[in-house]
Coordinates of C-alpha atoms in Angstrom, one line a residue:
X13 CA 97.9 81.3 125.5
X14 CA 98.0 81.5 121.9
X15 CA 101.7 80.8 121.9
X16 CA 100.1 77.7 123.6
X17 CA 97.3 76.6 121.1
X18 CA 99.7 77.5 118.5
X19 CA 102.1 75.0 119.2
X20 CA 99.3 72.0 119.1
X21 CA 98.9 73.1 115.8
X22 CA 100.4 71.4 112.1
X23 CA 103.6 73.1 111.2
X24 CA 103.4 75.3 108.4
X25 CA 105.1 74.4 105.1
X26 CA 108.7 75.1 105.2
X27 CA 110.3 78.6 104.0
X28 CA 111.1 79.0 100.0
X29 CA 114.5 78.4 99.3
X30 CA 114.8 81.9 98.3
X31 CA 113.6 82.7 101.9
X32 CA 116.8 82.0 102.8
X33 CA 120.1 84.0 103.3
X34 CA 122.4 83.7 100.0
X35 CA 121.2 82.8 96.8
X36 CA 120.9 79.3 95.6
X37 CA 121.0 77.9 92.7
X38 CA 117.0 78.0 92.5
X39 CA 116.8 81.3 94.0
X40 CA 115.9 84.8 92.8
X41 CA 118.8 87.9 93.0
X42 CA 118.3 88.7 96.9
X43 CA 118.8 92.6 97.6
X44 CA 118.4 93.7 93.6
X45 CA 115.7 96.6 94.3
X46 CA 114.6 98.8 97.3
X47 CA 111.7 100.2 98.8
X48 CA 111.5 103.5 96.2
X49 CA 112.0 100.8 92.6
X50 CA 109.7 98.6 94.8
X51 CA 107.4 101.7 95.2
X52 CA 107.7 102.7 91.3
X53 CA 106.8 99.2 90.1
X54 CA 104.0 98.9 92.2
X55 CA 102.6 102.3 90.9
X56 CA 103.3 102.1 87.0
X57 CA 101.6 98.4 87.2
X58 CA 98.1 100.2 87.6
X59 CA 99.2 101.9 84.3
X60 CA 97.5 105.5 85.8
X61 CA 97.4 107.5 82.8
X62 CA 95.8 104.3 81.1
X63 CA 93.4 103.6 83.8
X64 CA 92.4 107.3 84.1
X65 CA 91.9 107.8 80.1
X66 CA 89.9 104.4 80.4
X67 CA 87.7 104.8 83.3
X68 CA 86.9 108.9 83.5
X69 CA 84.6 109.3 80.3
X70 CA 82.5 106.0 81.4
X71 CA 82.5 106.5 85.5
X72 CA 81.6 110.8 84.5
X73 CA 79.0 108.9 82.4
X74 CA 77.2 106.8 85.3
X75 CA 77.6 109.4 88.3
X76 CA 78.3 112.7 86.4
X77 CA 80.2 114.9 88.6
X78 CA 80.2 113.1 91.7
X79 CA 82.8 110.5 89.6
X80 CA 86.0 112.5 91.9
X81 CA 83.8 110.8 94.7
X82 CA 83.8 107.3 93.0
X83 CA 87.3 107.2 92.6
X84 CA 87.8 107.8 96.3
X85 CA 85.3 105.5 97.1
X86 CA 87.1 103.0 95.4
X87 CA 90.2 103.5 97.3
X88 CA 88.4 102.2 100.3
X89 CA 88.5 98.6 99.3
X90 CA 92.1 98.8 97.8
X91 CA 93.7 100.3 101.0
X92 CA 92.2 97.6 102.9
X93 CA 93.2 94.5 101.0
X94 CA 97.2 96.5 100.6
X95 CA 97.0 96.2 104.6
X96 CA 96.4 92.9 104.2
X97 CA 99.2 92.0 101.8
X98 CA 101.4 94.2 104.4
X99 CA 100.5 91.8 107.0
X100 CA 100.8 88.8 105.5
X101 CA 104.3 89.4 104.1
X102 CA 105.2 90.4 107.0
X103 CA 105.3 86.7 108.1
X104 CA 105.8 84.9 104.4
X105 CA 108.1 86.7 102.2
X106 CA 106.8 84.5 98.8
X107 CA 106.6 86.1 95.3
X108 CA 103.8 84.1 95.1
X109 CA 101.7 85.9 97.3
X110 CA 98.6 85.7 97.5
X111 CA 99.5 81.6 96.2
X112 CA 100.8 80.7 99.2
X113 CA 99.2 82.9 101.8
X114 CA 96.1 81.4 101.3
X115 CA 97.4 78.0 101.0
X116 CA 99.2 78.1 104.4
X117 CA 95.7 79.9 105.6
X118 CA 93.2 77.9 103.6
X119 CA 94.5 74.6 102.1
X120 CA 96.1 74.0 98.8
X121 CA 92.9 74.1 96.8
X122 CA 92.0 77.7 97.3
X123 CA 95.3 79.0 97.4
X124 CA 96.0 77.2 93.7
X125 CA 92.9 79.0 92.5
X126 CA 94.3 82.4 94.0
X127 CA 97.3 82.1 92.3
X128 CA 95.8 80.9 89.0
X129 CA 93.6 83.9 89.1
X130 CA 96.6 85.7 89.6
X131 CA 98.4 84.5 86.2
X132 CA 95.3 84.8 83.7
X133 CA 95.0 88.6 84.6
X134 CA 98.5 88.8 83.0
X135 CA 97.5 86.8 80.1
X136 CA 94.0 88.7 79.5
X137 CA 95.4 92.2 79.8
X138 CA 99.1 92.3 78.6
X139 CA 97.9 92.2 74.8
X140 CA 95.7 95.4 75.5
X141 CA 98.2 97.1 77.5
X142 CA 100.8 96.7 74.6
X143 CA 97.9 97.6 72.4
X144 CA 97.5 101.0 73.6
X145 CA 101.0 101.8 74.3
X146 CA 101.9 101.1 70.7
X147 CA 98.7 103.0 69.2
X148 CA 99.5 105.9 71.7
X149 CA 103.4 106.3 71.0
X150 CA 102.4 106.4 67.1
X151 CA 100.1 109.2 67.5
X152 CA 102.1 110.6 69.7
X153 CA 104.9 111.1 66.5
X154 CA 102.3 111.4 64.1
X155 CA 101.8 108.6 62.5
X156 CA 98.0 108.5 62.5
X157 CA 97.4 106.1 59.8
X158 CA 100.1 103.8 61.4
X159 CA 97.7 103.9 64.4
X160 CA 94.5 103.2 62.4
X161 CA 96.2 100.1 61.0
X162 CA 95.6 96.9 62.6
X163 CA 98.0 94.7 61.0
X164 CA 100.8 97.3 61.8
X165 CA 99.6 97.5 65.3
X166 CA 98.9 94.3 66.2
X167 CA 102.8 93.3 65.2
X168 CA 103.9 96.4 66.8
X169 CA 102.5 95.7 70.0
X170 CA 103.4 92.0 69.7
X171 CA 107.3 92.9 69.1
X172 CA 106.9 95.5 71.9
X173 CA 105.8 92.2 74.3
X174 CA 108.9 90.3 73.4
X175 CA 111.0 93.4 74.2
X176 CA 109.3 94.1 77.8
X177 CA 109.9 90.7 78.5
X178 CA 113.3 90.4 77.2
X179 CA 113.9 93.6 80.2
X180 CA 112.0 91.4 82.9
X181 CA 114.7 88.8 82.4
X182 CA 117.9 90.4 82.0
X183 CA 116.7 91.2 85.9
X184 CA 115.3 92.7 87.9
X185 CA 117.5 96.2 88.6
X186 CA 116.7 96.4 84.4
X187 CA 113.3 96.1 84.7
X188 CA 113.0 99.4 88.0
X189 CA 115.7 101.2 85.5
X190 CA 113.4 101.3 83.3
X191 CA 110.1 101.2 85.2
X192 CA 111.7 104.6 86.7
X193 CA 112.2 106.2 83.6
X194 CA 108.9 106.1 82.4
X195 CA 107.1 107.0 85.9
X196 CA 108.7 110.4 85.8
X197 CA 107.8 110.8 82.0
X198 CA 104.2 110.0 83.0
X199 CA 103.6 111.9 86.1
X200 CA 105.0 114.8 84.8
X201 CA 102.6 114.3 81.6
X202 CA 99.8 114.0 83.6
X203 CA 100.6 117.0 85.9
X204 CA 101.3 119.3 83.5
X205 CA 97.6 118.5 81.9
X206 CA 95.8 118.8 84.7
X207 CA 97.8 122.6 86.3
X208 CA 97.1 123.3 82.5
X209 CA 93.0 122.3 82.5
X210 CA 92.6 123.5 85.7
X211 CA 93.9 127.3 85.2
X212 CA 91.8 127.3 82.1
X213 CA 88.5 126.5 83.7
X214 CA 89.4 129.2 86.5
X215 CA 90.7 132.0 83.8
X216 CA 87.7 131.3 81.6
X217 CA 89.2 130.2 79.0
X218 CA 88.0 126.4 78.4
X219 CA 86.7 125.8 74.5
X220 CA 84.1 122.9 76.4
X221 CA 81.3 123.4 78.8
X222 CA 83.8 123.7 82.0
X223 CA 82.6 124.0 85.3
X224 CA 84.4 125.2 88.3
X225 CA 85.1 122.2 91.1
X226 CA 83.4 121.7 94.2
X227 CA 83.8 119.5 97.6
X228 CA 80.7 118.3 97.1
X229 CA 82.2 116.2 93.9
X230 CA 83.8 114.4 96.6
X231 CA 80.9 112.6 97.6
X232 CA 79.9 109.1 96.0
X233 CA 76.6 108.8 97.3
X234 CA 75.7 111.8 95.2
X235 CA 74.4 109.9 92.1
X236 CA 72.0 107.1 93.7
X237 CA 72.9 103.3 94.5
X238 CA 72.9 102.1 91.1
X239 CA 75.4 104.2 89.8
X240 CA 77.9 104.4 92.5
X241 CA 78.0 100.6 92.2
X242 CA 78.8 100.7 88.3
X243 CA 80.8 103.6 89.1
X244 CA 82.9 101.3 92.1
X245 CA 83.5 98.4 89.6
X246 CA 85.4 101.0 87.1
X247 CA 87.5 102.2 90.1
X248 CA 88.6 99.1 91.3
X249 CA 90.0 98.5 88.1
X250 CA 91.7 101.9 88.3
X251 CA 93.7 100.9 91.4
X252 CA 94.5 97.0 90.2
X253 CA 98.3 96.0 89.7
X254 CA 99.9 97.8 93.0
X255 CA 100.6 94.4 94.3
X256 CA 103.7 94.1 92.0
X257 CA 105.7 95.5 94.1
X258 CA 104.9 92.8 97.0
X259 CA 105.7 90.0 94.0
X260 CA 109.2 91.0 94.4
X261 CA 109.5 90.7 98.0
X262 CA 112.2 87.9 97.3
X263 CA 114.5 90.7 95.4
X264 CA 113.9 93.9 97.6
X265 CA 115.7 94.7 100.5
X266 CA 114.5 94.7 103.6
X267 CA 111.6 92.7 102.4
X268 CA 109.7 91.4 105.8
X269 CA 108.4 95.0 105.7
X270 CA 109.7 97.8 102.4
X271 CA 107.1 95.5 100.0
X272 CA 104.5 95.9 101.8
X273 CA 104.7 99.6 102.7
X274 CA 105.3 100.1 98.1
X275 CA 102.0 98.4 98.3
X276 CA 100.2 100.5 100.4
X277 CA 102.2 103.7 99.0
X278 CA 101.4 103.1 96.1
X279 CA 97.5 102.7 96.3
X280 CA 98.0 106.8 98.5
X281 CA 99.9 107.8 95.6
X282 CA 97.6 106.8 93.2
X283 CA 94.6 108.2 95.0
X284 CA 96.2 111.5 94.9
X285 CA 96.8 111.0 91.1
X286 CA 93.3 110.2 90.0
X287 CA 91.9 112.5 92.2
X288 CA 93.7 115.6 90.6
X289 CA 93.9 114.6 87.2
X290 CA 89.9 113.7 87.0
X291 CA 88.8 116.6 88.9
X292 CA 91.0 118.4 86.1
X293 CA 89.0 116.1 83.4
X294 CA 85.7 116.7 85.2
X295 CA 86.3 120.2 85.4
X296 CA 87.6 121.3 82.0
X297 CA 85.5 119.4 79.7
X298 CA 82.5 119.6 81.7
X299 CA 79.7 115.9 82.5
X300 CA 77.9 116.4 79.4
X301 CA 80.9 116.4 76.7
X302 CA 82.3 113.3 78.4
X303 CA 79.4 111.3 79.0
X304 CA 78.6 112.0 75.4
X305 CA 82.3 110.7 74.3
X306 CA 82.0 107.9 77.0
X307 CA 82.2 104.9 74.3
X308 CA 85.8 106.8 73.4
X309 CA 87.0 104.5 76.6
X310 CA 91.1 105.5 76.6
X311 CA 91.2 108.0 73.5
X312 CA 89.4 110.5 76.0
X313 CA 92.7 111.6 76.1
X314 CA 93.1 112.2 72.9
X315 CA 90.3 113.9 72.5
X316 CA 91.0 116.7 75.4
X317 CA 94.9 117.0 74.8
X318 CA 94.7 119.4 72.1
X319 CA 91.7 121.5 73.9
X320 CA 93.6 122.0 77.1
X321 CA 97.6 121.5 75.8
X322 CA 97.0 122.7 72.1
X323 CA 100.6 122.2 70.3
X324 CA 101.6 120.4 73.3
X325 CA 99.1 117.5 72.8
X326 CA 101.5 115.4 72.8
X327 CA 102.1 115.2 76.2
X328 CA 99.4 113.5 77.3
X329 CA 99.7 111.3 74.7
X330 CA 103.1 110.2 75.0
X331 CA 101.7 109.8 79.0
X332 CA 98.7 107.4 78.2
X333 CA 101.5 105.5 76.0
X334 CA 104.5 105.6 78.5
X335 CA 101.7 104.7 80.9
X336 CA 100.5 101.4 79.3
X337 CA 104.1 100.6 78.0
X338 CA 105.0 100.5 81.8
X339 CA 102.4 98.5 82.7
X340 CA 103.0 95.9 79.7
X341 CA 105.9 95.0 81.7
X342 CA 105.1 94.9 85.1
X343 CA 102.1 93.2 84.0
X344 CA 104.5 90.1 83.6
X345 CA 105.7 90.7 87.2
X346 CA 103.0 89.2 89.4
X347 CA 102.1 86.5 87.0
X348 CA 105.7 85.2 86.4
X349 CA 106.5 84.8 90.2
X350 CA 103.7 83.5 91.0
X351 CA 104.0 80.7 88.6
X352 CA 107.7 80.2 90.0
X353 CA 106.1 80.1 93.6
X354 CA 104.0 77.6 92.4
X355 CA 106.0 75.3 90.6
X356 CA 108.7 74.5 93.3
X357 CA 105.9 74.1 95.9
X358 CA 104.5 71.1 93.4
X359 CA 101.6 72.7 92.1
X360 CA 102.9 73.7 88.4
X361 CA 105.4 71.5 86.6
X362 CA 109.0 72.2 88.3
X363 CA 110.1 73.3 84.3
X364 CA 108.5 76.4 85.7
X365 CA 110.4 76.8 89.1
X366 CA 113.6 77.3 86.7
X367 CA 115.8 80.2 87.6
X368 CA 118.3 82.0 84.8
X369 CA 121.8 80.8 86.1
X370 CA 122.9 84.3 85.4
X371 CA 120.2 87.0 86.1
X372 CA 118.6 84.7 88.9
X373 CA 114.8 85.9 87.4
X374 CA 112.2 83.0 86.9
X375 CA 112.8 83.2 82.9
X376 CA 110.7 80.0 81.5
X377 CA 107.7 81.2 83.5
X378 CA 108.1 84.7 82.7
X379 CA 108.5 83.8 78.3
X380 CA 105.4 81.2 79.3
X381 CA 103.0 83.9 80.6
X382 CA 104.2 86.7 77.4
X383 CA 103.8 84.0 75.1
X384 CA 100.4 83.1 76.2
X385 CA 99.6 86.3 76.9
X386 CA 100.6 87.0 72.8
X387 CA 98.5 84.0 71.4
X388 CA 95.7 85.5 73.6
X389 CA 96.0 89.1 72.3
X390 CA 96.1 87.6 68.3
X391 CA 92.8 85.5 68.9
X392 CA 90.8 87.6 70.6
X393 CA 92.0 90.8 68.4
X394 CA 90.5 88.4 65.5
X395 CA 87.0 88.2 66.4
X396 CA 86.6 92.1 67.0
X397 CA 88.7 94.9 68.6
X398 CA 85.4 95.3 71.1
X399 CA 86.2 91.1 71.7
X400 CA 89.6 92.4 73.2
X401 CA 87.6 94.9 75.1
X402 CA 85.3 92.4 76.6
X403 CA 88.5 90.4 78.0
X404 CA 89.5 93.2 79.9
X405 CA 86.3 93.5 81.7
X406 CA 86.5 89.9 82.7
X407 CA 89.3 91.0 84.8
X408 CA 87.1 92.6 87.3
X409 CA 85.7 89.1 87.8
X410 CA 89.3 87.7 89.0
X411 CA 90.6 90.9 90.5
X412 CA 87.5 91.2 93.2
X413 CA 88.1 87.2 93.6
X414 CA 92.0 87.0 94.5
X415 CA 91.7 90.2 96.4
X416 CA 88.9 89.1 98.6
X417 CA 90.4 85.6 99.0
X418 CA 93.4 87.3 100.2
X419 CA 91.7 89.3 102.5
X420 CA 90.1 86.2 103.8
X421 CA 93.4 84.8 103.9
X422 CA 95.0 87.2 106.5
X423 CA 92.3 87.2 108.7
X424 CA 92.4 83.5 109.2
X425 CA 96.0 83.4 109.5
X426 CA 96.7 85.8 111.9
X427 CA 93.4 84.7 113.7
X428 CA 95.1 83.6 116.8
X429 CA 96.2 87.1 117.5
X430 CA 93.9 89.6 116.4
X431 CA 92.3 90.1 119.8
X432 CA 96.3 90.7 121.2
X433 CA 95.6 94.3 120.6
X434 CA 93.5 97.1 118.4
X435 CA 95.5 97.5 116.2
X436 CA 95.7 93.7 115.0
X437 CA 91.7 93.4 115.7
X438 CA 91.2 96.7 112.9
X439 CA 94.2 96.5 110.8
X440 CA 94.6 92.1 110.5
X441 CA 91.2 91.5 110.9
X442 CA 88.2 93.7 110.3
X443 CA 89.7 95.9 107.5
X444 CA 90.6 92.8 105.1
X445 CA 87.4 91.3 105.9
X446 CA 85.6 94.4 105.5
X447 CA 87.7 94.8 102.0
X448 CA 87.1 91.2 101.1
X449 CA 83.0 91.8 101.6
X450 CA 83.2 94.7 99.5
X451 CA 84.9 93.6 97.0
X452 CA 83.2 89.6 96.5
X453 CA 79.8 92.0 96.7
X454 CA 81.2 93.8 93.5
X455 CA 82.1 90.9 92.2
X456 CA 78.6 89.4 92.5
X457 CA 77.4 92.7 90.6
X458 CA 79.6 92.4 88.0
X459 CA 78.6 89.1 87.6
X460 CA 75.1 89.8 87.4
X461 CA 75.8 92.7 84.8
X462 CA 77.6 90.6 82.7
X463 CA 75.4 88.2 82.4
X464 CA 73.5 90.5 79.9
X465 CA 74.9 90.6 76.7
X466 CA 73.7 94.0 76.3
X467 CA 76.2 95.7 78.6
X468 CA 79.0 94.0 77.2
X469 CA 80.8 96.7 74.7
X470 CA 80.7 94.2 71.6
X471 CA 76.4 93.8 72.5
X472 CA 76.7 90.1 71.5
X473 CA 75.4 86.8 73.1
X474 CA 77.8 83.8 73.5
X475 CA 75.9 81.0 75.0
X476 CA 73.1 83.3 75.8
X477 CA 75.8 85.5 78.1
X478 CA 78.0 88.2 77.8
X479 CA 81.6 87.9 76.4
X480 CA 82.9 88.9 79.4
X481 CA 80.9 86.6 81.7
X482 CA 82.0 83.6 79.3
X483 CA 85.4 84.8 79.2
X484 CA 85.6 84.5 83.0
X485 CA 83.9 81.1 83.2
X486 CA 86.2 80.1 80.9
X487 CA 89.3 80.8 83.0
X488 CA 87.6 79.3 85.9
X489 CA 86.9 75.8 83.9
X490 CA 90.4 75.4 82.4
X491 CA 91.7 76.3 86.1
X492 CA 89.7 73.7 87.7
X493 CA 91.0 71.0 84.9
X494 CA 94.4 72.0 85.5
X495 CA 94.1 71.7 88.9
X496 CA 92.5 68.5 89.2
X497 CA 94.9 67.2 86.5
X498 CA 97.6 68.2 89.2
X499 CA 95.9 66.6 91.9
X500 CA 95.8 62.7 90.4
X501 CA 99.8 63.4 89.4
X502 CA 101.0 64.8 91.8
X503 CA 101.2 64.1 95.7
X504 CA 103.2 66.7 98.3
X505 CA 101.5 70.1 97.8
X506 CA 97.9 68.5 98.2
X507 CA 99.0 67.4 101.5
X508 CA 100.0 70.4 102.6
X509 CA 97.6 71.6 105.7
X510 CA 96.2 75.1 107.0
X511 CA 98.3 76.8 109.6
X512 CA 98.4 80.3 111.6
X513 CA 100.6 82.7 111.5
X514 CA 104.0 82.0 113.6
X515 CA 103.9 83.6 116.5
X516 CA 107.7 84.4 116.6
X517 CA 107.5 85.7 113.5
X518 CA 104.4 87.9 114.1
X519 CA 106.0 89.5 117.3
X520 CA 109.5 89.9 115.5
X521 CA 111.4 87.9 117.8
X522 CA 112.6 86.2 114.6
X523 CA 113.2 87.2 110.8
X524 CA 111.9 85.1 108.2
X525 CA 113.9 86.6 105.2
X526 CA 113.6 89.9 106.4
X527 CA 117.5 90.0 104.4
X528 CA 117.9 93.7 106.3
X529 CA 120.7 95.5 105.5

């Protein structure tokens, strides 16, 4: 029967041309990664030993020791909305994502605002990731004052763009060379810290207030309502960026099903991570000595290395800055192929849809979003370093927005067959929604929050808001102008209708670019 009601229905949009066996000359490098590069991308675009450095002094700060039990909390929503992604790749193998799974679910209008969401996150944080990888690496050699300098920074980190971009268009197989370099660098950083931190507090030897770990740290009710929810907006910036590795579903192998499964690895992985290293944090240092160096934000780190390390401090700084340096490039990854997904669908000038005749990677999008991303860093950098800080917590206003849509997104697509079994009813249909609730509910807290300058970390008022909040609004504005300026100029991709999910496709009796080897 829904075989039946499916047929009655408008034809979904036709395939990418890179859906397709054999490469065009439009068409990404088919086959250039598999599932463990895929897996490694997906992992280092959260930037861990970033996220952890920037997140455990504030979240310990808000919940005390019950932040372990935030951070798994947190993991809820993100598990749910990678089982989405799974799902919906399954049946569309686009590097645009969550661009055109909500415009084949939703209409053209709410998929271009998905995937324009998905472009300004690289633009807000690729300047802060370079940032910190560049202050990071130069304490990591010693060059404190180097560090200290802003001019020297800023042009460090800006050079360091150009050269992470410069990787993610010499291709693809460059960019998970690298990206695997610097995941065993980091992960054995961060290990190494937290075996360290841990015997201390259990030999009696911590120089802070340590206190031994318990279960009950697990627990994220623990601390009231109020914090747990200030606590849950820190952690789902913690797990943002696995979704890289779905970007490249055009260039993995096997990629009907390996992206997705990187996705959902990765956000396991990284719950494992967190988990262990902030326990470590937690326990060594003790609530009080990081809720008093909360404001530190990433130079926690810093500040810890040399208590639990000594001589080997630089390990974990040389983690934090591998971390971010990571992260700066696969940063570019999601919004560069989702600007090529959207230009050769009509919604972005084609100029973007251009592929590199010889490393087949979407190279005018990709130098358009480091470029932006660049002019962005410089400006904001110039009204106050805590103005750069305020961008990044405008994220958490489009991360909770494209991840909800796009668990929307696969509900409705698939909606013809979630009552074909359990499975598809819990995994296709409740748990995306359920993720999608939880996360547009953050989202409304966050905007709330934000719209108090007071909890913003520069304390000023723009327009009687909070730089963040303004920031955000911003985007949103410039979006719907673009958009709209698309709209009156161009014709094809606004006529474009909402479909379900094929049902061929969604019972495997055929591939759609599945490119199995």
């Amino acid at each position: 029967m829904a075989d039946d009601v499916t047929d009655t229905l408008p034809s979904p949009p036709p395939p990418p041309p890179s859906a397709h066996t054999g490469e065009g000359p439009g068409e990404l490098r088919h086959n250039a990664i598999g599932f463990l590069d895929a897996l490694v991308i997906g992992i280092n675009s959260t930037s861990p030993a970033y996220s952890l450095a920037a997140v455990v002094g504030p979240v310990v700060a808000l919940v005390g020791i019950y932040a372990p039990g935030v951070v798994l909390a947190s993991f809820v929503p993100m598990l749910l909305i990678a089982s989405a992604f799974f799902y919906l790749n399954r049946v569309d193998q686009d590097c645009g994502t969550t661009f055109s799974w909500v415009t084949r679910a939703m209409g053209p209008w709410a998929g271009w605002i998905g995937g324009w969401a998905i472009m300004m996150t690289g633009v807000l944080v690729v300047g802060s990731l370079a940032d910190v990888a560049v202050g990071f690496g130069l304490l990591t050699v010693g060059l404190d004052s180097w560090a200290q300098n802003h001019v020297v920074r800023q042009l460090l980190a800006v050079l360091l763009i150009l050269v992470m971009t410069a990787v993610c268009v010499v291709g693809t197989e460059a960019s998970a060379h690298v990206q695997n370099a610097l995941i065993l660098a980091q992960v054995a950083s961060l290990l190494a810290f937290a075996v360290v931190a841990l015997y201390r507090v259990y030999s009696g030897t911590s120089t802070l207030g340590a206190v031994e770990p318990e279960i009950g740290w697990l627990n994220p009710f623990g601390a009231g309502g109020a914090a747990l929810t200030g606590g849950l907006l820190l952690g789902v910036f913690m797990y943002w960026g696995w979704e890289s590795a779905v970007n490249l579903t055009e260039e993995v192998k096997n990629s009907a099903s390996a992206p997705g499964r990187a996705g959902i690895w990765s956000t396991i992985i990284l719950l494992g991570t967190y988990l262990s290293v902030g326990i470590a944090v937690v326990a060594f240092a003790g609530p009080a000595y990081l809720a008093e160096n909360a404001g530190e934000e990433e130079f926690i780190f810093a500040l810890l290395a040399g208590q639990v390390l000594g001589g080997w401090d630089w390990l974990v700084l040389f983690a934090v800055s591998t971390s971010a340096l990571a992260s700066t490039q696969t940063t570019i990854i999601p919004s560069s192929r989702t600007g090529l997904s959207m230009a050769r669908r009509g919604a972005l000038p084609a100029v973007f849809a251009r592929i590199h005749p010889r490393f087949r990677t979407p190279h005018v999008s990709t130098w358009t979003v480091a470029v932006v991303a660049i002019v962005w860093y410089l400006v904001v950098s110039r009204i106050s370093e805590n103005a750069l800080l305020d961008s990044l917590t405008a994220l958490s206003l489009l991360i909770a927005f494209y991840y909800a849509l796009t668990g929307i997104a696969c509900a409705v697509y698939y909606r013809r067959h979630l009552t074909e079994s359990v499975r598809n009813f819990v995994l296709i249909g409740v748990g995306p929604v359920v993720g999608a609730g939880l996360l547009l509910w953050l989202l409304a807290e966050s905007v709330i929050g934000m719209s108090d300058p007071a909890h913003s970390y520069s304390g000023v008022s723009w327009l009687g808001l909070g730089p963040p909040l303004v920031i955000g609004i911003f985007i949103v504005i410039v979006g719907l102008l673009i958009m709209v300026g698309r709209r009156l100029t161009t014709g094809a991709f606004w006529r474009e209708r909402p479909s379900v999910a094929d049902p061929d496709l969604v019972h495997g009796r055929v591939a759609h670019g599945s490119r199995e080897l």
